[in-house]
GROMACS .gro file of C-alpha atoms in nm:
model
  459
    1MET     CA    1   8.743   9.881  13.961
    2ARG     CA    2   8.730   9.756  13.605
    3LYS     CA    3   9.026   9.893  13.413
    4ARG     CA    4   8.978  10.136  13.103
    5TYR     CA    5   9.028  10.089  12.795
    6SER     CA    6   9.307  10.241  12.679
    7LEU     CA    7   9.336  10.419  12.321
    8ARG     CA    8   9.704  10.196  12.321
    9ARG     CA    9   9.483   9.887  12.316
   10TYR     CA   10   9.260  10.069  12.056
   11LEU     CA   11   9.492  10.127  11.834
   12VAL     CA   12   9.697   9.844  11.831
   13GLY     CA   13   9.433   9.647  11.728
   14ALA     CA   14   9.330   9.868  11.478
   15VAL     CA   15   9.686   9.886  11.338
   16VAL     CA   16   9.673   9.494  11.359
   17ALA     CA   17   9.375   9.422  11.187
   18ARG     CA   18   9.444   9.679  10.925
   19ALA     CA   19   9.792   9.469  10.805
   20GLY     CA   20   9.563   9.141  10.796
   21ASP     CA   21   9.358   9.379  10.518
   22GLU     CA   22   9.620   9.547  10.374
   23MET     CA   23   9.798   9.168  10.358
   24ALA     CA   24   9.473   8.982  10.198
   25GLY     CA   25   9.453   9.147   9.830
   26PRO     CA   26   9.803   9.106   9.713
   27ALA     CA   27   9.812   8.774   9.937
   28LEU     CA   28   9.486   8.728   9.727
   29MET     CA   29   9.569   8.784   9.372
   30LEU     CA   30   9.929   8.632   9.396
   31ALA     CA   31   9.690   8.312   9.551
   32GLY     CA   32   9.481   8.332   9.274
   33PHE     CA   33   9.784   8.410   8.987
   34ALA     CA   34   9.980   8.093   9.182
   35VAL     CA   35   9.655   7.846   9.118
   36ALA     CA   36   9.496   7.986   8.785
   37GLY     CA   37   9.777   8.115   8.677
   38SER     CA   38   9.627   8.428   8.503
   39SER     CA   39   9.643   8.735   8.614
   40VAL     CA   40   9.304   8.896   8.486
   41GLU     CA   41   9.156   8.574   8.748
   42ALA     CA   42   9.379   8.691   9.021
   43SER     CA   43   9.268   9.086   8.969
   44SER     CA   44   8.917   8.920   9.025
   45LEU     CA   45   8.927   8.788   9.415
   46LEU     CA   46   9.015   9.113   9.423
   47ALA     CA   47   8.762   9.340   9.296
   48GLY     CA   48   8.551   9.076   9.434
   49ILE     CA   49   8.612   9.136   9.812
   50THR     CA   50   8.690   9.572   9.760
   51LEU     CA   51   8.340   9.674   9.542
   52SER     CA   52   8.101   9.478   9.718
   53ALA     CA   53   8.227   9.730  10.047
   54ALA     CA   54   7.968   9.973   9.891
   55VAL     CA   55   7.683   9.705   9.956
   56GLY     CA   56   7.825   9.650  10.319
   57GLY     CA   57   7.941   9.977  10.438
   58PRO     CA   58   7.579  10.043  10.553
   59LEU     CA   59   7.410   9.850  10.657
   60LEU     CA   60   7.722   9.798  10.864
   61GLY     CA   61   7.721  10.138  10.970
   62ALA     CA   62   7.346  10.122  11.039
   63LEU     CA   63   7.352   9.777  11.304
   64LEU     CA   64   7.652   9.964  11.471
   65ASP     CA   65   7.475  10.300  11.534
   66ARG     CA   66   7.188  10.038  11.677
   67ALA     CA   67   7.435   9.876  11.893
   68ALA     CA   68   7.474   9.889  12.266
   69ARG     CA   69   7.796   9.680  12.294
   70PRO     CA   70   7.954   9.766  11.947
   71GLY     CA   71   8.319   9.610  11.927
   72ARG     CA   72   8.099   9.247  12.014
   73LEU     CA   73   7.926   9.345  11.641
   74LEU     CA   74   8.296   9.494  11.542
   75ALA     CA   75   8.421   9.147  11.650
   76GLY     CA   76   8.150   8.960  11.478
   77ALA     CA   77   8.234   9.094  11.078
   78LEU     CA   78   8.687   9.074  11.189
   79VAL     CA   79   8.530   8.629  11.187
   80LEU     CA   80   8.331   8.706  10.934
   81TYR     CA   81   8.614   8.845  10.715
   82ALA     CA   82   8.897   8.626  10.869
   83THR     CA   83   8.626   8.308  10.726
   84GLY     CA   84   8.565   8.431  10.455
   85LEU     CA   85   8.937   8.486  10.394
   86GLY     CA   86   8.991   8.149  10.465
   87ALA     CA   87   8.729   8.006  10.205
   88ILE     CA   88   8.876   8.189   9.904
   89LEU     CA   89   9.167   8.040  10.010
   90ALA     CA   90   8.988   7.701  10.050
   91GLY     CA   91   8.798   7.757   9.764
   92LEU     CA   92   9.040   7.809   9.434
   93GLY     CA   93   9.126   7.501   9.208
   94ARG     CA   94   8.858   7.352   9.382
   95LEU     CA   95   8.540   7.493   9.321
   96PRO     CA   96   8.435   7.714   8.999
   97PHE     CA   97   8.613   8.059   8.977
   98ALA     CA   98   8.276   8.181   8.942
   99VAL     CA   99   8.201   8.100   9.333
  100THR     CA  100   8.477   8.125   9.476
  101VAL     CA  101   8.499   8.538   9.323
  102LEU     CA  102   8.104   8.515   9.467
  103ILE     CA  103   8.261   8.397   9.843
  104ALA     CA  104   8.497   8.724   9.746
  105ALA     CA  105   8.215   8.903   9.782
  106VAL     CA  106   7.996   8.829  10.070
  107THR     CA  107   8.362   8.886  10.251
  108GLY     CA  108   8.410   9.186  10.119
  109LEU     CA  109   8.049   9.287  10.343
  110ALA     CA  110   8.301   9.310  10.642
  111GLY     CA  111   8.604   9.506  10.508
  112PRO     CA  112   8.487   9.819  10.622
  113ALA     CA  113   8.487   9.732  10.972
  114LEU     CA  114   8.881   9.748  10.960
  115SER     CA  115   8.804  10.086  10.797
  116GLY     CA  116   8.541  10.334  10.937
  117GLY     CA  117   8.354  10.079  11.180
  118TRP     CA  118   8.671  10.050  11.343
  119THR     CA  119   8.779  10.501  11.343
  120ALA     CA  120   8.353  10.522  11.469
  121GLN     CA  121   8.436  10.403  11.773
  122LEU     CA  122   8.749  10.634  11.858
  123PRO     CA  123   8.563  10.880  12.078
  124GLY     CA  124   8.430  10.626  12.297
  125VAL     CA  125   8.779  10.501  12.377
  126VAL     CA  126   8.921  10.888  12.476
  127PRO     CA  127   8.805  11.244  12.563
  128GLY     CA  128   8.671  11.567  12.348
  129ASP     CA  129   8.950  11.786  12.353
  130ARG     CA  130   9.198  11.445  12.296
  131LEU     CA  131   9.041  11.404  11.982
  132PRO     CA  132   9.230  11.572  11.747
  133ARG     CA  133   9.559  11.373  11.807
  134ALA     CA  134   9.388  11.037  11.859
  135ASN     CA  135   9.275  11.087  11.496
  136ALA     CA  136   9.618  11.126  11.365
  137LEU     CA  137   9.742  10.826  11.545
  138ASP     CA  138   9.430  10.617  11.406
  139ALA     CA  139   9.503  10.762  11.071
  140MET     CA  140   9.885  10.648  11.138
  141THR     CA  141   9.803  10.328  11.158
  142PHE     CA  142   9.620  10.269  10.769
  143SER     CA  143   9.992  10.464  10.696
  144ALA     CA  144  10.181  10.201  10.895
  145ALA     CA  145   9.902   9.936  10.777
  146ALA     CA  146  10.032  10.034  10.398
  147LEU     CA  147  10.369   9.996  10.471
  148THR     CA  148  10.373   9.615  10.718
  149GLY     CA  149  10.038   9.435  10.492
  150PRO     CA  150  10.240   9.410  10.129
  151ALA     CA  151  10.569   9.403  10.225
  152LEU     CA  152  10.429   9.104  10.457
  153ALA     CA  153  10.239   8.930  10.169
  154GLY     CA  154  10.547   8.906   9.974
  155GLY     CA  155  10.753   8.784  10.194
  156MET     CA  156  10.586   8.559  10.297
  157ALA     CA  157  10.499   8.457   9.933
  158GLU     CA  158  10.862   8.378   9.873
  159VAL     CA  159  10.928   8.228  10.167
  160ALA     CA  160  10.615   7.993  10.234
  161GLY     CA  161  10.437   8.018   9.909
  162ALA     CA  162  10.065   8.251   9.819
  163PRO     CA  163   9.820   8.051  10.003
  164TRP     CA  164  10.003   8.046  10.305
  165ALA     CA  165  10.012   8.418  10.252
  166VAL     CA  166   9.645   8.469  10.224
  167VAL     CA  167   9.691   8.248  10.579
  168ALA     CA  168   9.921   8.423  10.789
  169SER     CA  169   9.623   8.788  10.728
  170VAL     CA  170   9.414   8.547  10.811
  171MET     CA  171   9.591   8.484  11.131
  172LEU     CA  172   9.658   8.857  11.156
  173VAL     CA  173   9.276   8.992  11.178
  174ALA     CA  174   9.233   8.743  11.408
  175LEU     CA  175   9.437   8.847  11.692
  176ALA     CA  176   9.280   9.182  11.629
  177LEU     CA  177   8.910   9.019  11.800
  178PRO     CA  178   9.034   9.094  12.132
  179ALA     CA  179   9.097   9.410  12.139
  180ALA     CA  180   8.759   9.482  11.965
  181TRP     CA  181   8.515   9.278  12.159
  182THR     CA  182   8.647   9.481  12.485
  183LEU     CA  183   8.593   9.807  12.308
  184PRO     CA  184   8.320  10.066  12.564
  185ALA     CA  185   7.966  10.045  12.559
  186ARG     CA  186   7.768  10.303  12.368
  187SER     CA  187   7.687  10.537  12.606
  188PRO     CA  188   7.308  10.691  12.665
  189VAL     CA  189   7.206  10.976  12.481
  190ARG     CA  190   7.157  11.263  12.625
  191PRO     CA  191   6.857  11.566  12.506
  192THR     CA  192   7.125  11.757  12.464
  193ARG     CA  193   7.484  11.831  12.459
  194ALA     CA  194   7.866  11.963  12.307
  195ARG     CA  195   7.954  11.840  12.078
  196GLU     CA  196   8.347  11.666  12.210
  197GLU     CA  197   8.527  11.803  11.943
  198GLY     CA  198   8.706  12.205  11.969
  199ALA     CA  199   8.481  12.484  12.156
  200ALA     CA  200   8.184  12.396  12.178
  201PRO     CA  201   7.889  12.493  11.927
  202PRO     CA  202   7.616  12.624  12.107
  203VAL     CA  203   7.327  12.388  12.233
  204ARG     CA  204   6.960  12.436  12.223
  205PRO     CA  205   6.739  12.180  12.343
  206VAL     CA  206   6.524  11.997  12.171
  207CYS     CA  207   6.196  11.874  12.250
  208PRO     CA  208   6.277  11.763  12.592
  209GLY     CA  209   6.034  11.538  12.738
  210GLY     CA  210   5.802  11.645  12.467
  211THR     CA  211   5.827  12.029  12.449
  212GLY     CA  212   5.829  12.233  12.203
  213PRO     CA  213   6.137  12.518  12.062
  214PRO     CA  214   5.939  12.830  12.271
  215GLY     CA  215   5.671  12.964  12.018
  216HIS     CA  216   5.624  12.596  11.942
  217PRO     CA  217   5.433  12.452  12.197
  218ALA     CA  218   5.407  12.074  12.135
  219ARG     CA  219   5.151  11.859  12.165
  220GLU     CA  220   5.073  11.674  12.478
  221ARG     CA  221   5.151  11.306  12.481
  222GLN     CA  222   4.835  11.058  12.537
  223PRO     CA  223   4.974  10.854  12.879
  224GLY     CA  224   4.996  10.493  12.789
  225ARG     CA  225   5.036  10.543  12.410
  226SER     CA  226   5.427  10.371  12.445
  227ALA     CA  227   5.259  10.110  12.681
  228ARG     CA  228   5.047  10.012  12.452
  229THR     CA  229   5.261   9.977  12.171
  230ARG     CA  230   5.522   9.855  12.265
  231GLY     CA  231   5.672   9.492  12.244
  232GLY     CA  232   5.318   9.512  11.979
  233ARG     CA  233   5.314   9.427  11.578
  234GLY     CA  234   5.321   9.822  11.553
  235ASP     CA  235   5.624   9.802  11.737
  236ARG     CA  236   5.772   9.536  11.497
  237GLY     CA  237   5.708   9.756  11.215
  238THR     CA  238   5.844  10.087  11.377
  239ARG     CA  239   6.191   9.900  11.366
  240THR     CA  240   6.179   9.771  11.040
  241ALA     CA  241   6.099  10.082  10.911
  242SER     CA  242   6.289  10.250  11.119
  243MET     CA  243   6.636   9.993  11.012
  244ALA     CA  244   6.510  10.108  10.622
  245GLY     CA  245   6.536  10.463  10.777
  246ASP     CA  246   6.875  10.416  10.917
  247LEU     CA  247   7.025  10.261  10.611
  248LEU     CA  248   6.982  10.624  10.421
  249ALA     CA  249   7.058  10.840  10.733
  250GLY     CA  250   7.456  10.819  10.704
  251VAL     CA  251   7.439  10.926  10.269
  252ARG     CA  252   7.140  11.229  10.404
  253ILE     CA  253   7.349  11.309  10.706
  254ILE     CA  254   7.649  11.395  10.486
  255VAL     CA  255   7.478  11.522  10.182
  256ALA     CA  256   7.312  11.718  10.423
  257ARG     CA  257   7.661  11.918  10.601
  258PRO     CA  258   7.835  12.065  10.378
  259ALA     CA  259   8.181  12.050  10.570
  260LEU     CA  260   8.098  11.687  10.563
  261ALA     CA  261   8.037  11.649  10.150
  262ARG     CA  262   8.274  11.870  10.103
  263ALA     CA  263   8.544  11.619  10.261
  264THR     CA  264   8.392  11.284  10.166
  265LEU     CA  265   8.392  11.402   9.755
  266ALA     CA  266   8.712  11.572   9.763
  267SER     CA  267   8.862  11.252   9.940
  268THR     CA  268   8.651  10.960   9.752
  269VAL     CA  269   8.840  11.180   9.450
  270SER     CA  270   9.164  11.142   9.559
  271CYS     CA  271   9.109  10.785   9.645
  272VAL     CA  272   8.996  10.755   9.271
  273ALA     CA  273   9.393  10.885   9.153
  274GLN     CA  274   9.561  10.688   9.427
  275GLY     CA  275   9.346  10.407   9.310
  276MET     CA  276   9.466  10.543   8.961
  277LEU     CA  277   9.855  10.532   9.066
  278THR     CA  278   9.794  10.178   9.199
  279ALA     CA  279   9.752  10.043   8.877
  280CYS     CA  280  10.091  10.166   8.692
  281VAL     CA  281  10.342  10.026   9.024
  282PRO     CA  282  10.441   9.721   8.834
  283LEU     CA  283  10.433   9.915   8.507
  284LEU     CA  284  10.707  10.216   8.743
  285GLY     CA  285  10.903   9.943   8.851
  286GLU     CA  286  10.991   9.769   8.499
  287ARG     CA  287  11.023  10.055   8.259
  288VAL     CA  288  11.178  10.235   8.504
  289LEU     CA  289  11.295  10.057   8.820
  290GLY     CA  290  11.363   9.746   8.641
  291GLY     CA  291  11.118   9.491   8.745
  292ALA     CA  292  10.805   9.444   8.850
  293GLY     CA  293  10.826   9.352   9.153
  294ARG     CA  294  11.090   9.731   9.234
  295GLY     CA  295  10.686   9.877   9.253
  296ALA     CA  296  10.612   9.789   9.538
  297ALA     CA  297  10.903   9.934   9.705
  298LEU     CA  298  10.762  10.259   9.556
  299LEU     CA  299  10.416  10.208   9.789
  300SER     CA  300  10.677  10.123  10.038
  301CYS     CA  301  10.822  10.424  10.024
  302ALA     CA  302  10.472  10.673   9.940
  303ALA     CA  303  10.371  10.423  10.346
  304VAL     CA  304  10.685  10.584  10.554
  305SER     CA  305  10.619  10.939  10.398
  306ALA     CA  306  10.264  10.888  10.490
  307LEU     CA  307  10.342  10.789  10.872
  308LEU     CA  308  10.589  11.024  10.916
  309ALA     CA  309  10.341  11.375  10.781
  310THR     CA  310  10.064  11.227  11.018
  311ALA     CA  311  10.328  11.224  11.356
  312VAL     CA  312  10.409  11.551  11.280
  313LEU     CA  313  10.019  11.648  11.210
  314ALA     CA  314  10.025  11.448  11.515
  315ARG     CA  315  10.193  11.661  11.693
  316PHE     CA  316  10.024  11.980  11.620
  317PRO     CA  317   9.684  11.867  11.620
  318ARG     CA  318   9.549  12.215  11.514
  319ALA     CA  319   9.798  12.353  11.314
  320LEU     CA  320   9.584  12.400  10.968
  321ALA     CA  321   9.205  12.361  10.921
  322PRO     CA  322   9.096  11.999  10.859
  323GLY     CA  323   8.976  12.198  10.519
  324THR     CA  324   9.207  12.307  10.409
  325VAL     CA  325   9.468  12.018  10.451
  326ILE     CA  326   9.194  11.799  10.224
  327TRP     CA  327   9.227  12.023   9.935
  328ALA     CA  328   9.557  12.088   9.986
  329GLY     CA  329   9.694  11.775  10.034
  330ALA     CA  330   9.454  11.645   9.686
  331LEU     CA  331   9.688  11.956   9.481
  332VAL     CA  332   9.983  11.766   9.613
  333GLN     CA  333   9.858  11.459   9.486
  334ALA     CA  334   9.773  11.587   9.152
  335ALA     CA  335  10.163  11.720   9.147
  336ALA     CA  336  10.297  11.440   9.243
  337LEU     CA  337  10.174  11.239   8.986
  338ALA     CA  338  10.209  11.459   8.715
  339SER     CA  339  10.627  11.504   8.791
  340ALA     CA  340  10.542  11.069   8.835
  341ALA     CA  341  10.490  11.055   8.442
  342THR     CA  342  10.851  11.230   8.364
  343GLY     CA  343  10.989  10.856   8.404
  344SER     CA  344  11.317  10.996   8.578
  345PRO     CA  345  11.349  10.685   8.899
  346LEU     CA  346  11.499  10.988   9.117
  347VAL     CA  347  11.211  11.199   9.059
  348LEU     CA  348  10.913  10.932   9.027
  349VAL     CA  349  11.051  10.809   9.441
  350VAL     CA  350  11.077  11.189   9.505
  351ALA     CA  351  10.672  11.167   9.389
  352PHE     CA  352  10.560  10.902   9.608
  353LEU     CA  353  10.749  11.014   9.897
  354ALA     CA  354  10.559  11.337   9.820
  355THR     CA  355  10.184  11.170   9.716
  356GLY     CA  356  10.255  11.062  10.126
  357CYS     CA  357  10.321  11.319  10.279
  358ALA     CA  358   9.936  11.436  10.146
  359GLU     CA  359   9.765  11.085  10.153
  360GLY     CA  360   9.843  11.075  10.546
  361PRO     CA  361   9.749  11.431  10.684
  362GLN     CA  362   9.447  11.385  10.431
  363LEU     CA  363   9.249  11.123  10.576
  364ALA     CA  364   9.318  11.222  10.944
  365ALA     CA  365   9.177  11.574  10.847
  366LEU     CA  366   8.880  11.366  10.709
  367PHE     CA  367   8.804  11.212  11.021
  368THR     CA  368   8.835  11.508  11.210
  369VAL     CA  369   8.591  11.675  10.957
  370ARG     CA  370   8.377  11.335  11.024
  371HIS     CA  371   8.394  11.304  11.413
  372ARG     CA  372   8.270  11.671  11.405
  373GLU     CA  373   8.018  11.675  11.219
  374ALA     CA  374   7.827  11.280  11.281
  375PRO     CA  375   7.565  11.263  11.504
  376GLU     CA  376   7.687  11.014  11.748
  377ARG     CA  377   7.386  10.849  11.744
  378LEU     CA  378   7.521  10.769  11.335
  379ARG     CA  379   7.836  10.790  11.331
  380GLY     CA  380   7.895  10.469  11.300
  381GLN     CA  381   7.714  10.495  10.996
  382VAL     CA  382   7.915  10.781  10.866
  383PHE     CA  383   8.197  10.656  10.897
  384THR     CA  384   8.143  10.319  10.738
  385THR     CA  385   8.014  10.465  10.479
  386GLY     CA  386   8.262  10.677  10.375
  387ALA     CA  387   8.510  10.416  10.411
  388SER     CA  388   8.280  10.195  10.119
  389VAL     CA  389   8.231  10.530   9.859
  390LYS     CA  390   8.597  10.563   9.894
  391ILE     CA  391   8.686  10.192   9.820
  392THR     CA  392   8.489  10.189   9.562
  393GLY     CA  393   8.620  10.510   9.417
  394PHE     CA  394   8.978  10.273   9.468
  395ALA     CA  395   8.845  10.029   9.255
  396VAL     CA  396   8.717  10.208   9.019
  397GLY     CA  397   9.033  10.371   8.937
  398ALA     CA  398   9.215  10.131   8.896
  399ALA     CA  399   8.982   9.928   8.669
  400THR     CA  400   9.042  10.258   8.516
  401ALA     CA  401   9.451  10.260   8.481
  402GLY     CA  402   9.512   9.901   8.390
  403PRO     CA  403   9.388   9.909   8.094
  404LEU     CA  404   9.497  10.270   8.006
  405ALA     CA  405   9.885  10.238   8.157
  406THR     CA  406   9.914   9.875   7.928
  407ARG     CA  407   9.904  10.124   7.657
  408SER     CA  408  10.050  10.487   7.761
  409LEU     CA  409  10.209  10.410   8.093
  410SER     CA  410  10.237  10.827   8.091
  411ALA     CA  411   9.884  10.910   8.020
  412ALA     CA  412   9.749  10.722   8.335
  413LEU     CA  413   9.929  10.902   8.522
  414LEU     CA  414   9.846  11.224   8.353
  415LEU     CA  415   9.526  11.188   8.379
  416ALA     CA  416   9.513  11.063   8.747
  417ALA     CA  417   9.714  11.359   8.819
  418ALA     CA  418   9.379  11.521   8.671
  419VAL     CA  419   9.180  11.357   8.848
  420ALA     CA  420   9.337  11.426   9.248
  421ALA     CA  421   9.353  11.795   9.052
  422ALA     CA  422   8.975  11.754   9.037
  423ALA     CA  423   8.910  11.733   9.323
  424VAL     CA  424   8.981  12.067   9.486
  425PRO     CA  425   8.705  12.221   9.240
  426ALA     CA  426   8.470  11.901   9.324
  427TYR     CA  427   8.578  12.021   9.730
  428PHE     CA  428   8.479  12.412   9.699
  429ALA     CA  429   8.128  12.271   9.435
  430ILE     CA  430   7.997  12.276   9.755
  431ARG     CA  431   7.929  12.587   9.954
  432ALA     CA  432   8.074  12.638  10.299
  433ASP     CA  433   7.744  12.684  10.556
  434ARG     CA  434   7.877  13.041  10.761
  435ARG     CA  435   7.597  12.970  11.014
  436PRO     CA  436   7.685  12.888  11.322
  437HIS     CA  437   7.552  12.522  11.399
  438LEU     CA  438   7.327  12.424  11.630
  439ARG     CA  439   7.449  12.085  11.711
  440THR     CA  440   7.129  11.870  11.910
  441GLU     CA  441   7.023  11.539  11.927
  442PRO     CA  442   6.687  11.464  11.788
  443HIS     CA  443   6.457  11.330  12.072
  444PRO     CA  444   6.470  10.883  12.031
  445THR     CA  445   6.127  10.896  11.992
  446GLY     CA  446   6.093  11.202  11.720
  447SER     CA  447   5.830  11.437  12.057
  448PRO     CA  448   5.559  11.487  11.782
  449GLY     CA  449   5.621  11.908  11.887
  450CYS     CA  450   5.952  11.878  11.646
  451ARG     CA  451   5.882  12.127  11.301
  452PRO     CA  452   6.170  11.981  11.042
  453THR     CA  453   6.285  12.362  11.102
  454ASP     CA  454   6.299  12.395  11.437
  455CYS     CA  455   6.476  12.034  11.495
  456SER     CA  456   6.800  12.079  11.209
  457ASP     CA  457   6.948  11.748  11.313
  458ARG     CA  458   6.610  11.577  11.229
  459TYR     CA  459   6.774  11.405  10.902
   0.00000   0.00000   0.00000
């Protein structure tokens, strides 16, 4: 009898892969600076590998949702990411810098695999009643990776040189391959099902066997129709059109479901503020703590507090509603960012601790909303598209705050606080759906008897 894929195996693979990812950014910047001697070129490498995630996320999500064994595809994305990091290192100083940045952009296409792509497979690992706690544990892997990755990059660069820090990040990503490759196969799609988390919402059948809802009988399916089209040119065209439609389906789901739209918008705005804070870290270390390198210690403080706060949430996963955690976390981050502008070393450390306490549970709550709201056949797209948007928001925040921080550090921090506070009205700007959700799983072929009003999840 085949041994069941355990949650522990999932978490170990996730934290190793994500630690390699968190290590890759600082390692590339250090290697680029060591070779080129320019902070602009070093940051260009990081921007190239980060911004391309906006393109790679939806495509990767569509492929994951279609794969019978998504773990195999996820492992392939990890191979692309690790190989790309090695190619960037090999190209530094040997290829034109523009080519190296292009390699970084191609490598970044696989970046969402380490975040949303991996998390989207969690419902296949644990049963529905254990999913809230598993969400919190999964969010803890991000905090653990954020704590260890940059520290490993800095330590390896000091001991052996910046290029070896990139090599170490490649090795960490490669170590996660067995855990990704052996992820469980996708369960067969059933015509109807209850949602996997919490109390099951009401379920109504949607077009089972071609029969429409009561009062709206479906047209009878023509005998032999599927047999005539299967394998022909029309089928290939249908698959192509379906793939193109699937690339937008994740976005449509995020926009169409208020709870998911609220959580995505608020967390993305918060992520912009987090990127702005990260851009200020070297200057905060230099001007407040006495050394630019000490800024990394501030990020470690935030990662530790995020890890501890998420551990508490894992112990009491239903203590607060996920939506409340998301908007309240944004408020805490705003207050912490504003206090960081005071210039006091003690207040600065407390501010970063408070930021981590808000970021960790906010991420876990976001995962809970995504798992609850995303249809099974589009879960990969929802997670990778959401991850892409957040990564891009972080990059935009960092790019915005960097030039401003050189002129006025306090102004950059206050602007970051205002952006974080803006996540709260952004959350409530989307009206909550008060109607009970009728969770459905549409007929795989889109039964002709379904009207759009009857098939509410026909995206």
